[in-house]
Structure formats: C-alpha cells, structure tokens
mmCIF file of C-alpha atoms in Angstrom:
data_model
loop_
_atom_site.group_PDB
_atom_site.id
_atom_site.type_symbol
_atom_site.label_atom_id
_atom_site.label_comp_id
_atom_site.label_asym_id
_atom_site.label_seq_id
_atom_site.Cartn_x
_atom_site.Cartn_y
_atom_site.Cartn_z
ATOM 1 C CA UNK A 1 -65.303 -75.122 13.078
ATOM 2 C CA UNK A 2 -64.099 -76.880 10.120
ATOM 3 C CA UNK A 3 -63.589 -74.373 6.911
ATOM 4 C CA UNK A 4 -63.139 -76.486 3.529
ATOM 5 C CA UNK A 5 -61.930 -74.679 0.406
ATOM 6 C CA UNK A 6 -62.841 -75.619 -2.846
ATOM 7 C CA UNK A 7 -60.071 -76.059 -5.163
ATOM 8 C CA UNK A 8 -59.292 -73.070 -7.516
ATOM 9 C CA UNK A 9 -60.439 -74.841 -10.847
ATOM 10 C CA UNK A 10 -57.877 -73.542 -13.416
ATOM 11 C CA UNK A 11 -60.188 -73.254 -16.149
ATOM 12 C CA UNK A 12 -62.714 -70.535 -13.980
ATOM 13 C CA UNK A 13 -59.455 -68.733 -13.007
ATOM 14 C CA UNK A 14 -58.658 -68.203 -16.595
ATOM 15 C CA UNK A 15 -62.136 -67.192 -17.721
ATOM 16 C CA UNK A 16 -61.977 -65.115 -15.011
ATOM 17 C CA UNK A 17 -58.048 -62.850 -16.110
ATOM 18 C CA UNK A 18 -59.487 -62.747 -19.207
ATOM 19 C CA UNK A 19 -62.632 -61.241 -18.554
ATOM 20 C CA UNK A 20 -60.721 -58.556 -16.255
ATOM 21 C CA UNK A 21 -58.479 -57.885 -19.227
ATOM 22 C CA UNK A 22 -61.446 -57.538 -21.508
ATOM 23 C CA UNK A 23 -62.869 -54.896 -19.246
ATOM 24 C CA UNK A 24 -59.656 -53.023 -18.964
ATOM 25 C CA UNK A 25 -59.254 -53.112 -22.899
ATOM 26 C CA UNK A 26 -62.674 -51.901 -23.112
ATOM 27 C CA UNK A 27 -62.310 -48.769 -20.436
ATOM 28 C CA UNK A 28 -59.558 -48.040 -22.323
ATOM 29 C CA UNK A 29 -60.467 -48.055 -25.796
ATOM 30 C CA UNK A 30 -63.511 -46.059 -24.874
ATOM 31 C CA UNK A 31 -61.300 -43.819 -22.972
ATOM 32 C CA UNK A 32 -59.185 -43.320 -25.698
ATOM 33 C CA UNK A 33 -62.191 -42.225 -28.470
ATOM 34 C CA UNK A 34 -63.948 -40.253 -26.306
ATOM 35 C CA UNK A 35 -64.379 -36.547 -27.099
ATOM 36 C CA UNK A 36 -62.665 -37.614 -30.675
ATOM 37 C CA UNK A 37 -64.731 -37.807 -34.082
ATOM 38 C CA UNK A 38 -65.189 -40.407 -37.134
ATOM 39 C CA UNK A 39 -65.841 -38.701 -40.522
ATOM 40 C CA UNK A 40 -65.752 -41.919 -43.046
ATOM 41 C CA UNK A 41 -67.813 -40.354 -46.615
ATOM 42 C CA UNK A 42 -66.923 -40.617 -49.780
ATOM 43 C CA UNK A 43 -68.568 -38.053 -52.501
ATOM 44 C CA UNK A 44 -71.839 -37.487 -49.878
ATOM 45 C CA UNK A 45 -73.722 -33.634 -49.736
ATOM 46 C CA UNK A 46 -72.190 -31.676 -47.390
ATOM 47 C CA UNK A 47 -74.861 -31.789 -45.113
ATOM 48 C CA UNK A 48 -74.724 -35.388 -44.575
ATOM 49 C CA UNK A 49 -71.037 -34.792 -43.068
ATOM 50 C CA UNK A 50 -71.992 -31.431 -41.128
ATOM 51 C CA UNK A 51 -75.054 -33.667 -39.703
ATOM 52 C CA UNK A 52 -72.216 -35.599 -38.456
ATOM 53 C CA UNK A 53 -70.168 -34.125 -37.154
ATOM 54 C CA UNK A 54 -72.703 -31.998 -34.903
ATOM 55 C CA UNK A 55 -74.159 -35.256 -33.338
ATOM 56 C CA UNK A 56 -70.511 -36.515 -32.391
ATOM 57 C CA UNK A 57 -69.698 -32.715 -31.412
ATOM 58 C CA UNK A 58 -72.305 -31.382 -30.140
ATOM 59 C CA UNK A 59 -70.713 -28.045 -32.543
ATOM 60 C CA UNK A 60 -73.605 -26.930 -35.011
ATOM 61 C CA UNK A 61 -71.996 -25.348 -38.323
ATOM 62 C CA UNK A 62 -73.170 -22.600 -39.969
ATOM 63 C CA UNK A 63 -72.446 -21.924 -43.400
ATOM 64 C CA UNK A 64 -73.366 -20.916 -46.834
ATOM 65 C CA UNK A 65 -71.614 -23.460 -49.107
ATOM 66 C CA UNK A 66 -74.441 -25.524 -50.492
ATOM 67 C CA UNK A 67 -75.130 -28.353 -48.633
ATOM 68 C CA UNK A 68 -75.685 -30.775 -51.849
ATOM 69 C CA UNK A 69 -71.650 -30.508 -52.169
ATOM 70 C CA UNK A 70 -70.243 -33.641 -52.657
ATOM 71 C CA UNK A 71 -67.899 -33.963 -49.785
ATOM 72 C CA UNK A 72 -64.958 -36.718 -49.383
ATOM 73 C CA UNK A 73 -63.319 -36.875 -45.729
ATOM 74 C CA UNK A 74 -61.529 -39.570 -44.276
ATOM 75 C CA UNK A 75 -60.714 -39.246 -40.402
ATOM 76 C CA UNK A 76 -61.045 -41.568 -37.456
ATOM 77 C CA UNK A 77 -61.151 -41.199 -34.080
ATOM 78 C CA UNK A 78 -59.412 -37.623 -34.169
ATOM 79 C CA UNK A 79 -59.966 -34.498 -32.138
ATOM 80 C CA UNK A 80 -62.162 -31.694 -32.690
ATOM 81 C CA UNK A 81 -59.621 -29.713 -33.931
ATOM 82 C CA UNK A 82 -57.907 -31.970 -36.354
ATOM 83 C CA UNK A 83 -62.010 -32.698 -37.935
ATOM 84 C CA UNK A 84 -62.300 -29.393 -38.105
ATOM 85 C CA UNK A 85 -59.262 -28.637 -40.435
ATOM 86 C CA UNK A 86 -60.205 -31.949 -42.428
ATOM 87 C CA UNK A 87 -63.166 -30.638 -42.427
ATOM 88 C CA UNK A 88 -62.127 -27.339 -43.966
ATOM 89 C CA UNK A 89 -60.027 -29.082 -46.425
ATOM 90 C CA UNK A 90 -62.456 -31.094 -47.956
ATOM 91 C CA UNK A 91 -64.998 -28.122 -48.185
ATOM 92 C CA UNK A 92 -62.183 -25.799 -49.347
ATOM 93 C CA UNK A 93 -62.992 -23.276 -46.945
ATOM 94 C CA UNK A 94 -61.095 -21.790 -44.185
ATOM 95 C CA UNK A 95 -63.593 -21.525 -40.904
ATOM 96 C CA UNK A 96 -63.642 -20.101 -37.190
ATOM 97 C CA UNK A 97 -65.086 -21.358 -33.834
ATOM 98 C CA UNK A 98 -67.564 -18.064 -33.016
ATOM 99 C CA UNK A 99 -69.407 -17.122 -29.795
ATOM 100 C CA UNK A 100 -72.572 -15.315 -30.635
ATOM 101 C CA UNK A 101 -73.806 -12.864 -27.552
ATOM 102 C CA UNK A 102 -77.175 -10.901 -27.748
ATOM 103 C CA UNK A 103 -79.378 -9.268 -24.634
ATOM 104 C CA UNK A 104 -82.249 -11.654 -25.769
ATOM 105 C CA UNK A 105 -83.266 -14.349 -27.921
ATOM 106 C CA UNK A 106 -84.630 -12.257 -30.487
ATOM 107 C CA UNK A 107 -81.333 -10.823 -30.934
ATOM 108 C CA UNK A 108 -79.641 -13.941 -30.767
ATOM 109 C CA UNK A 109 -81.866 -15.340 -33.559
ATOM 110 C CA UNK A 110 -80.829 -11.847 -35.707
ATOM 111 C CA UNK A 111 -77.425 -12.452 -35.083
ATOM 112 C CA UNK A 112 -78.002 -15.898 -36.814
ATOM 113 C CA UNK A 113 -79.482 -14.829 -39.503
ATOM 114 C CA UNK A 114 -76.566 -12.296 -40.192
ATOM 115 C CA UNK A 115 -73.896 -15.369 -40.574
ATOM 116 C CA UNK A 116 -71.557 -16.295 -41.618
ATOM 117 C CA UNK A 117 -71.243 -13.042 -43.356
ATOM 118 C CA UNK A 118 -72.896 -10.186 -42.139
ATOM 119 C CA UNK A 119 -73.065 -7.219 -44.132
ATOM 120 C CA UNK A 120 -71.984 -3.734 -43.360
ATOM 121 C CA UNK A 121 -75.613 -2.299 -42.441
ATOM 122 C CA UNK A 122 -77.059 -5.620 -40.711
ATOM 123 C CA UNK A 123 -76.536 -4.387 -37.302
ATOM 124 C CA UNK A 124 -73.780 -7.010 -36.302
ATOM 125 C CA UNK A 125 -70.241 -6.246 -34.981
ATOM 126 C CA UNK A 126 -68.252 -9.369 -35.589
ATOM 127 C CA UNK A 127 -64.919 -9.184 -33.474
ATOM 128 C CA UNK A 128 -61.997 -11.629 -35.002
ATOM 129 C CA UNK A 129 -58.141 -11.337 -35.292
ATOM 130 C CA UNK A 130 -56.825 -14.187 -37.289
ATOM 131 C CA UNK A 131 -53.362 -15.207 -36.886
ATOM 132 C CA UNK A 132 -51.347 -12.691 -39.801
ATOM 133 C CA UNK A 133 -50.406 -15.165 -42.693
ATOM 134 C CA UNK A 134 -47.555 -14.411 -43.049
ATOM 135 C CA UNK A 135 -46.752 -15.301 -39.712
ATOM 136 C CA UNK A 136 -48.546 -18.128 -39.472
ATOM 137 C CA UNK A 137 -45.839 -20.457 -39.878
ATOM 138 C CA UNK A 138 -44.482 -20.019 -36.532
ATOM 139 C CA UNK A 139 -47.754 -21.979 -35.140
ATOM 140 C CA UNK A 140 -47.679 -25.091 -37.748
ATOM 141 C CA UNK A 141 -45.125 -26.981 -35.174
ATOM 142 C CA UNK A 142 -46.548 -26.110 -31.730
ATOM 143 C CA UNK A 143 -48.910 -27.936 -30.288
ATOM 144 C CA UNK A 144 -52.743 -26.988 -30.812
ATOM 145 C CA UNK A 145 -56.078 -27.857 -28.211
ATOM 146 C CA UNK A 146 -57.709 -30.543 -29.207
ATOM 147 C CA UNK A 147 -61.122 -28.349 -28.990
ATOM 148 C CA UNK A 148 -61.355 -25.355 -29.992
ATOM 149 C CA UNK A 149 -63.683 -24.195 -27.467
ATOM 150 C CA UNK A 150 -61.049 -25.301 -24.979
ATOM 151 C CA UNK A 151 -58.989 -22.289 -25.895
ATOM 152 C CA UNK A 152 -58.429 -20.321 -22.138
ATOM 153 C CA UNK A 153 -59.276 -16.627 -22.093
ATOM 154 C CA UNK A 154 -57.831 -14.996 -19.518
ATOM 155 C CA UNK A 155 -59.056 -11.330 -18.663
ATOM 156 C CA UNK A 156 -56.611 -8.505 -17.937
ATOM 157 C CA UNK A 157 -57.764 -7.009 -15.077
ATOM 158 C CA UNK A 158 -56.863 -3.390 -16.534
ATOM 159 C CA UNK A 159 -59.944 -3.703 -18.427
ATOM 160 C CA UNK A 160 -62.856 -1.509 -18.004
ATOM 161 C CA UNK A 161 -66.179 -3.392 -16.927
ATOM 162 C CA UNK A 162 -67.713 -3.254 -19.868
ATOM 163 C CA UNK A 163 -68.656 -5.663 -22.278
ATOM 164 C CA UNK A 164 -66.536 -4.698 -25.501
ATOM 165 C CA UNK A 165 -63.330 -3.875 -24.508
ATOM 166 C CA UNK A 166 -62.966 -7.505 -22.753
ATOM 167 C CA UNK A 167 -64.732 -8.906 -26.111
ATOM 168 C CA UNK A 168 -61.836 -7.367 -27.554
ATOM 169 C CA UNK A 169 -59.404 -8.860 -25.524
ATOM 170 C CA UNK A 170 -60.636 -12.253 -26.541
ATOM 171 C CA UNK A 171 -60.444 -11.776 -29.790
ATOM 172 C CA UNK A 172 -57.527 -10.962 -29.520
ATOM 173 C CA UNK A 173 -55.528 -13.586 -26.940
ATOM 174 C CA UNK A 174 -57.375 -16.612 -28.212
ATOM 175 C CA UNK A 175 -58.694 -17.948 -32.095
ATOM 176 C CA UNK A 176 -62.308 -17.026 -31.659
ATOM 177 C CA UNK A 177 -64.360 -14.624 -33.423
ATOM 178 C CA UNK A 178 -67.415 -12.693 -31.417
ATOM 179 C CA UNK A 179 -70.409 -11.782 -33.126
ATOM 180 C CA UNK A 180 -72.724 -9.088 -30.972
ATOM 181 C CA UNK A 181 -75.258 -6.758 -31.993
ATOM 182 C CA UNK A 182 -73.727 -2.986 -33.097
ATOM 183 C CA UNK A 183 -75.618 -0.831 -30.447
ATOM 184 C CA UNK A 184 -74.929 -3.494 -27.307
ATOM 185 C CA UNK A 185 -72.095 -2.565 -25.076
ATOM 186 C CA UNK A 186 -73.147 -2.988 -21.423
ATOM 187 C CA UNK A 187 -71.661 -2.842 -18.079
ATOM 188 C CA UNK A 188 -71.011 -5.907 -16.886
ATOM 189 C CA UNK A 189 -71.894 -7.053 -13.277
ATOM 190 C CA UNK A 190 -68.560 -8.564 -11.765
ATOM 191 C CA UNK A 191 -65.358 -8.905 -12.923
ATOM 192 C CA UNK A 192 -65.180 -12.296 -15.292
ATOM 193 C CA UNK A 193 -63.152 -15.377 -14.743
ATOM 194 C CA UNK A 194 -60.326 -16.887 -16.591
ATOM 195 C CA UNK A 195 -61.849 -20.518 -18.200
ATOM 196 C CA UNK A 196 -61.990 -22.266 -21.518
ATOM 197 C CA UNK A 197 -64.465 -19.905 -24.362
ATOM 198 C CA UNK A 198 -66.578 -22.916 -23.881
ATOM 199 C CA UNK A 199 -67.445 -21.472 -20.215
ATOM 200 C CA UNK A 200 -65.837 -17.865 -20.058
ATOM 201 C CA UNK A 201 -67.389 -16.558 -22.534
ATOM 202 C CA UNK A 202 -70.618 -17.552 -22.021
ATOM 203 C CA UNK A 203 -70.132 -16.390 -18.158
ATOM 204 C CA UNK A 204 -69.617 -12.954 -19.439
ATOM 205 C CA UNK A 205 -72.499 -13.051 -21.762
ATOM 206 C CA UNK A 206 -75.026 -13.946 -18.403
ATOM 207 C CA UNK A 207 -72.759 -11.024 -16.232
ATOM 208 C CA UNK A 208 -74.009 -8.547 -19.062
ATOM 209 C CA UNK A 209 -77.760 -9.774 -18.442
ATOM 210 C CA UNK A 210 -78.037 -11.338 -21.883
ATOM 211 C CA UNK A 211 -77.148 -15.200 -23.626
ATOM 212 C CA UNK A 212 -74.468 -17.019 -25.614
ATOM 213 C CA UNK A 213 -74.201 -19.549 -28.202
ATOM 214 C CA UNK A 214 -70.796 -21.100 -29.567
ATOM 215 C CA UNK A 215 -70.867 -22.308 -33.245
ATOM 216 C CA UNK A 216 -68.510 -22.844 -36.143
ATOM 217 C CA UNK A 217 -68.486 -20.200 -39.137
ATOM 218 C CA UNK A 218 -67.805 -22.098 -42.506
ATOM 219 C CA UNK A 219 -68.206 -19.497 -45.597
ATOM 220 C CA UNK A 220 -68.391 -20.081 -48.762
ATOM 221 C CA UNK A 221 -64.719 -20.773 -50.294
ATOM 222 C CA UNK A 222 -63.847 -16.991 -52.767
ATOM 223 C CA UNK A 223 -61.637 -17.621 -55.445
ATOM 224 C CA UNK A 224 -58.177 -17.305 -53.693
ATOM 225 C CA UNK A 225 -59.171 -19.160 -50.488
ATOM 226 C CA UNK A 226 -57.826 -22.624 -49.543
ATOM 227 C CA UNK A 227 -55.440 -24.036 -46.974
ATOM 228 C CA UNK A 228 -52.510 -22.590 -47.115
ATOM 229 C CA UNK A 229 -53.171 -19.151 -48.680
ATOM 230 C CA UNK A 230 -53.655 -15.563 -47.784
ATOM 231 C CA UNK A 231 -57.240 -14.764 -46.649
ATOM 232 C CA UNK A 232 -59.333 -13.051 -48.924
ATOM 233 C CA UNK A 233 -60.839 -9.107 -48.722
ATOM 234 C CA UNK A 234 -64.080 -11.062 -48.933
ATOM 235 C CA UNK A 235 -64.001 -11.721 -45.396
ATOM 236 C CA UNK A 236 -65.914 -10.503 -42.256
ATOM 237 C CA UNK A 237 -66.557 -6.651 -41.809
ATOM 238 C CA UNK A 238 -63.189 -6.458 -39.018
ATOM 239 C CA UNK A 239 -60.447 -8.174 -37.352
ATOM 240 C CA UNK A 240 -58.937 -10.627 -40.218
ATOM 241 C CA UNK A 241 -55.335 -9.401 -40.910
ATOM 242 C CA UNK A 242 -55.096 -9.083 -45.047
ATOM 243 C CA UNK A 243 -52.247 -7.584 -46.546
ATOM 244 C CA UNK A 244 -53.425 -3.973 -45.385
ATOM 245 C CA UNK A 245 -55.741 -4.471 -42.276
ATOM 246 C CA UNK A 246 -57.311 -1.531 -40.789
ATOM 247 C CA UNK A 247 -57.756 -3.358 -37.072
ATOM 248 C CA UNK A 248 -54.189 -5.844 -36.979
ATOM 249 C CA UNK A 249 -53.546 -8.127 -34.191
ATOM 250 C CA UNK A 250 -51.273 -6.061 -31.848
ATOM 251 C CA UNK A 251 -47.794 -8.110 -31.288
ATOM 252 C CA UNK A 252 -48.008 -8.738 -27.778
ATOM 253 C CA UNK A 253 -51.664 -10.366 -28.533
ATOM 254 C CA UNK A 254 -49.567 -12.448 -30.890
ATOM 255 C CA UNK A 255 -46.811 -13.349 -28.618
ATOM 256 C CA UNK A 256 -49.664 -14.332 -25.992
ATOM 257 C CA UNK A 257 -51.131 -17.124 -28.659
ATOM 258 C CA UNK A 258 -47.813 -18.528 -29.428
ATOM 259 C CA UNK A 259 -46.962 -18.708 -25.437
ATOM 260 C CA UNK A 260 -50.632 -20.687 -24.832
ATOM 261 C CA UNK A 261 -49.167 -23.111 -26.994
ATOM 262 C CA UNK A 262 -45.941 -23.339 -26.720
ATOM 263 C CA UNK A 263 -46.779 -24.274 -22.761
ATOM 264 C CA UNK A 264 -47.959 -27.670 -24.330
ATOM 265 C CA UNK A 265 -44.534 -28.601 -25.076
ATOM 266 C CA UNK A 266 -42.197 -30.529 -23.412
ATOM 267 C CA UNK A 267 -39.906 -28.206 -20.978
ATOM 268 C CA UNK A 268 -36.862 -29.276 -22.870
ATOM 269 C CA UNK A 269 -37.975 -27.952 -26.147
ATOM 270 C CA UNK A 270 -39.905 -25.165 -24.528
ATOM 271 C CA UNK A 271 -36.933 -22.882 -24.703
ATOM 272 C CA UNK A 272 -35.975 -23.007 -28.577
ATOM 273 C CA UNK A 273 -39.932 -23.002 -29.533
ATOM 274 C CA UNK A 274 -40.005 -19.514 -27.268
ATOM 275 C CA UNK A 275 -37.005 -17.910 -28.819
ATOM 276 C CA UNK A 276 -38.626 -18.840 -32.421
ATOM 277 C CA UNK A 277 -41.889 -17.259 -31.298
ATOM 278 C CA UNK A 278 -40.055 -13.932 -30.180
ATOM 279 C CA UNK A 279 -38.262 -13.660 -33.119
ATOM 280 C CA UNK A 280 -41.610 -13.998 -35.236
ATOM 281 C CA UNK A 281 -43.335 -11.416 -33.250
ATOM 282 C CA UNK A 282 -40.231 -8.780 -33.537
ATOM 283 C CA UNK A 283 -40.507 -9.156 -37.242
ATOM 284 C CA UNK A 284 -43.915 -8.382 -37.006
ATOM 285 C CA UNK A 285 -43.742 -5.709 -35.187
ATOM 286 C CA UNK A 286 -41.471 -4.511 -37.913
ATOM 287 C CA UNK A 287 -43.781 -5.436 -40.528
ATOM 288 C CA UNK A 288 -46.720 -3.711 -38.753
ATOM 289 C CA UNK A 289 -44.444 -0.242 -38.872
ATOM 290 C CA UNK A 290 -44.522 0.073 -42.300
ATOM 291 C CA UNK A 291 -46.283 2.441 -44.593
ATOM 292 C CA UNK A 292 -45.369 1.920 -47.334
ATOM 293 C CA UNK A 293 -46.841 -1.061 -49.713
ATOM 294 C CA UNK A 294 -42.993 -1.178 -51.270
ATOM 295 C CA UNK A 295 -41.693 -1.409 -47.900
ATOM 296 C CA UNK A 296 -44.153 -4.110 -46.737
ATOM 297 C CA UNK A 297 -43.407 -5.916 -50.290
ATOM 298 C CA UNK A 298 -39.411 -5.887 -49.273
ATOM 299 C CA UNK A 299 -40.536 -7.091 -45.554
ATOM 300 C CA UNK A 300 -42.174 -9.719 -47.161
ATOM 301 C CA UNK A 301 -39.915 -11.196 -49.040
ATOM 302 C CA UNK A 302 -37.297 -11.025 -46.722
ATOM 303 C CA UNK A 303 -39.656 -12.702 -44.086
ATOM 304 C CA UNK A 304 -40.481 -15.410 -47.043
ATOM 305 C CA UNK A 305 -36.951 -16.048 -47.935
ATOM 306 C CA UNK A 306 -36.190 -17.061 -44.157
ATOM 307 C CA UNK A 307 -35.119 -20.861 -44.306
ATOM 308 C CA UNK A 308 -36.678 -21.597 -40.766
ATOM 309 C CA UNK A 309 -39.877 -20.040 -41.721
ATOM 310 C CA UNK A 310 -39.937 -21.676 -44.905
ATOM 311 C CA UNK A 311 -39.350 -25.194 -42.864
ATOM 312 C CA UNK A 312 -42.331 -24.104 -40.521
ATOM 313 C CA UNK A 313 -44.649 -22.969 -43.049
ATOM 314 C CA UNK A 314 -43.788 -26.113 -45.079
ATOM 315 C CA UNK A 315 -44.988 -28.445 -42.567
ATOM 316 C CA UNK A 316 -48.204 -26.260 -41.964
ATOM 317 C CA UNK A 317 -48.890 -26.568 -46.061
ATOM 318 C CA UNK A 318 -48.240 -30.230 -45.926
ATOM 319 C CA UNK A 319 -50.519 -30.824 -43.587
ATOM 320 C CA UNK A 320 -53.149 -28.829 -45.520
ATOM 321 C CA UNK A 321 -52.632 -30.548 -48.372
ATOM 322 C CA UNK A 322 -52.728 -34.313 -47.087
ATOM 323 C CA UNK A 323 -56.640 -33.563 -45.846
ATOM 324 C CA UNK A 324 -57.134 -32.935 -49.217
ATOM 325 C CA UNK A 325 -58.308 -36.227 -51.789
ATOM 326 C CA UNK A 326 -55.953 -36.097 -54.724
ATOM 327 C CA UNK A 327 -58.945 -34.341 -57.165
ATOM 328 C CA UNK A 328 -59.244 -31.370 -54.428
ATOM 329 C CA UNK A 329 -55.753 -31.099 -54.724
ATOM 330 C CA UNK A 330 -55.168 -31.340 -58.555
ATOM 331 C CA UNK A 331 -58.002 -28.561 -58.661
ATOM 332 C CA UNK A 332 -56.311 -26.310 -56.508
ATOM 333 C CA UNK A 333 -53.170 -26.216 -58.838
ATOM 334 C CA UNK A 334 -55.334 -25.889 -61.482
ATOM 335 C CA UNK A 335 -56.694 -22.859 -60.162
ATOM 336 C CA UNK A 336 -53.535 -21.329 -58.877
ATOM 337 C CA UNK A 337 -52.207 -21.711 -62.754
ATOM 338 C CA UNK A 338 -55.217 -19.802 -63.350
ATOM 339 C CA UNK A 339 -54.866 -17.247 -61.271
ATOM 340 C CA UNK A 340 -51.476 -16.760 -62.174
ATOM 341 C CA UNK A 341 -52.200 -16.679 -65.920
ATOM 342 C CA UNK A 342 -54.742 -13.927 -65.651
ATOM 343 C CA UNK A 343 -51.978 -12.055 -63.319
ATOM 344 C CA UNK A 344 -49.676 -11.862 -66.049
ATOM 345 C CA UNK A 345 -51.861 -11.084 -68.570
ATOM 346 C CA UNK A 346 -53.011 -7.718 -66.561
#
C-alpha cells in the first residue's frame, strides 16, 4: 500500500497559526471582559446610565434621584464593584447592594414601594451596618469583591432558627442591607448554608417559606453626602453608624469584614494588613465605650491625627475623587466652603 503525502504548503500552514492565535486572542479577550461593565456617557439622564448598567448587570437600581440628571461616567471594562462606586460618584450619592425578603409577592411589591427610604410607620425593617467612618480607612487598601453580591455570609451556628437574628448576622459580617416586612420573623426550616448573598440569602428567604430579590439602593444625595464624608442622619430607619448610632456595628463584626478581605491578599503582606486591622478595631472598641460627646470628640481627633490612618484614608478619598469629572468636583468644594461658612456663622 503506497501512502503519498502532500507537501505542507507554507502559506496554508501560516493561515492556519494565525487563525489558532486569533482564536486564542479572542477566548481571551472575552474571558477577560466578562462579568465587567462599560459606562461611556457624557452629560446623559440618569436613567439612560442606570438602563445600562442593569442590562450589562443584570442589578436593577432603585432610587429617588431624578432620572433626567445629567450624568457623566467614564469606565471600561471594570467590575461591578468599581461601576458601582463610579457610579456613585457621578450621581453624588453613596448606595448599598440590598436583599429584599417578604412571605409573598404582595409583600415583596410593598417592600418596593417603601425604597430606598422607608419611613418610620411603612411597615419595613431595613437591617444595615455600614462600615463606621471613621474607621473606614482601614478598608481603602485591602482588596474588595469584584461583585458585591459575591460577598460570603457565613452563619454562626449559635444562632437561633429564626429568621431575624441570622438577618442580623448578615448585616452585620458582610456590606449588605436587608429590607423585610416589621411583623415577619419566622422559623426557618433547616439550618442555612454558608454561600455568596447572591445565593445564601436568597436560600434562607425560600427556608422561611417566602421570596428574595437583590437590588441596589441609590438615595437621593442630602446636603453633606458625597464620597468621602460622614453619612448623613437622613439615612435609613437603623443600622448606619453616624456619629451617635443607637444600633453600632459590634467590633468583632468589624474585625470579621476586614479578615474577608484581607484573605485576598498575598500571604506575604497578609500579616502587616492583619495587625493594621486589629489595631483599627481596638480603637474602636475604645471609641464605642464612650459616653461622652467630649470624650468621643478627643477619640476622634486622636484617631484623625494618626499618620497611618491619614495615609489609608487618603488613598480611599483619592479614589473618590478621581470618579468624579472636574465640575462634580469643583462643586463639592464649593459646597464644603458653604457648609463651613454657615458653621461659623452659627
């Protein structure tokens, strides 16, 4: 049997490596934008960009800034996360992933119409304990999820079964604020699972016998909010820390948000970033044990004066600052001029 091989023809052969190499480029640049998000407008409403991002997201937004804003964000192939603070930049606004759990959909669809505010006699307990301001600086170098909704709950298993007290728990280890009707506090029908909020949380919703729905609270900017600065007293009816707080985030709750993120780092840096975070939480444990507004105002400064929080909270304020266009940010001074004009004047 006589077998005859064509000779390779050197032309086909090359056609051929660079059609394999086209392929691999293309796996990998779609590999590397997937799961990101492109926000490219300049001066368009609001609801143009929110209409956006949702379709590359699959995150609706609720809010109550009106949607005929003009809005000016520049961001390319970025996560979820780093839109999301662009996002909040642009709008002025500081915002929150939220779960919303109801028995049925006619709660669920109360519970909507409640946000992203809901007043005191609406019904609706909204769960949330922000990261304290002031020690908020402590996070601006460690690594963040590139999701939000990837955050990982993990349930202690001293909880009781019932659907509030592990609500709490969440809101406490992870960013997320949980919106649930007043009077609703089942037993729940096994024990839950650790998982991303995307999955968890939503797993304890359908263990309670009702539904869950994760969104993204945007509220309207009040005069003192903005990247960078303490929360206002127009918030939520619980859970953000102001400068008095009637709920605060307990320190160990603190300490286990730093340690989710500090397990992103590299092992060799894993070890200063953990000292840095211990320190931070024994200071606010301090802080937390005063009475006194004098006392807290000494703590404060102290705590403010610190040259490696300064450093930390620098970088955080930076980074605030360059999502803003240069008119967002001349604005802002303007209004911080303002604000301290009419302090000194009272």
């Amino acid at each position: 049997c006589n077998i005859s091989f064509e000779p390779v023809n050197r032309a086909k052969l090359l056609l051929s490596l660079v059609g394999i190499l086209a392929i691999i480029w293309l796996g990998l640049w779609i590999a590397q934008g997937w799961g990101t998000i492109t926000l490219v407008f300049d001066k368009k409403p609001l609801s143009s960009v929110l209409r956006s991002f949702t379709s590359q997201s699959k995150l609706k937004i609720i809010t109550d800034i009106d949607l005929n804003t003009p809005i000016t964000i520049q961001v390319r192939h970025v996560p979820v996360t780093e839109a999301l603070e662009a996002l909040q930049a642009a709008a002025e606004s500081r915002g929150s992933l939220a779960v919303l759990l109801a028995p049925d959909t006619t709660s669920m669809k109360n519970l909507f119409s409640t946000l992203p505010n809901p007043k005191a006699d609406s019904g609706t307990l909204s769960i949330e304990y922000r990261t304290p301001w002031l020690f908020r600086g402590t996070t601006g170098s460690l690594p963040i999820d590139r999701d939000p909704r990837e955050q990982v709950w993990s349930p202690s298993p001293q909880l009781p079964l019932q659907l509030l007290p592990l609500l709490e728990h969440a809101a406490q280890t992870t960013e997320v604020r949980l919106v649930i009707p007043q009077s609703w506090n089942p037993t729940l029908k096994k024990t839950p699972s650790d998982g991303p909020l995307s999955s968890s949380i939503p797993k304890l919703a359908k263990s309670a016998g009702g539904e869950a729905q994760l969104v993204y609270v945007l509220p309207a900017r009040s005069e003192r909010d903005g990247p960078g600065t303490p929360p206002s007293t127009q918030e939520a009816n619980r859970g953000t820390l102001r400068w008095t707080e009637p709920t605060p985030l307990p320190p160990d709750a603190l300490l286990t948000r730093l340690e989710s993120r500090i397990r992103y780092l590299p092992s060799s840096e894993q070890g200063d970033a953990r000292q840095a975070a211990q320190e931070s939480v024994r200071q606010y444990r301090e802080w937390s044990s005063l009475t006194t507004e004098d006392e807290r105002d000494k703590k404060r400064q102290e705590i403010m004066n610190d040259p490696a929080r300064a450093e930390r909270a620098g970088e955080g304020f930076s980074r605030a600052m360059r999502k803003m266009s240069p008119e967002q940010r001349s604005q802002r001074y303007n209004r911080y001029v303002q604000r301290r004009s009419t302090q000194k004047g009272g």
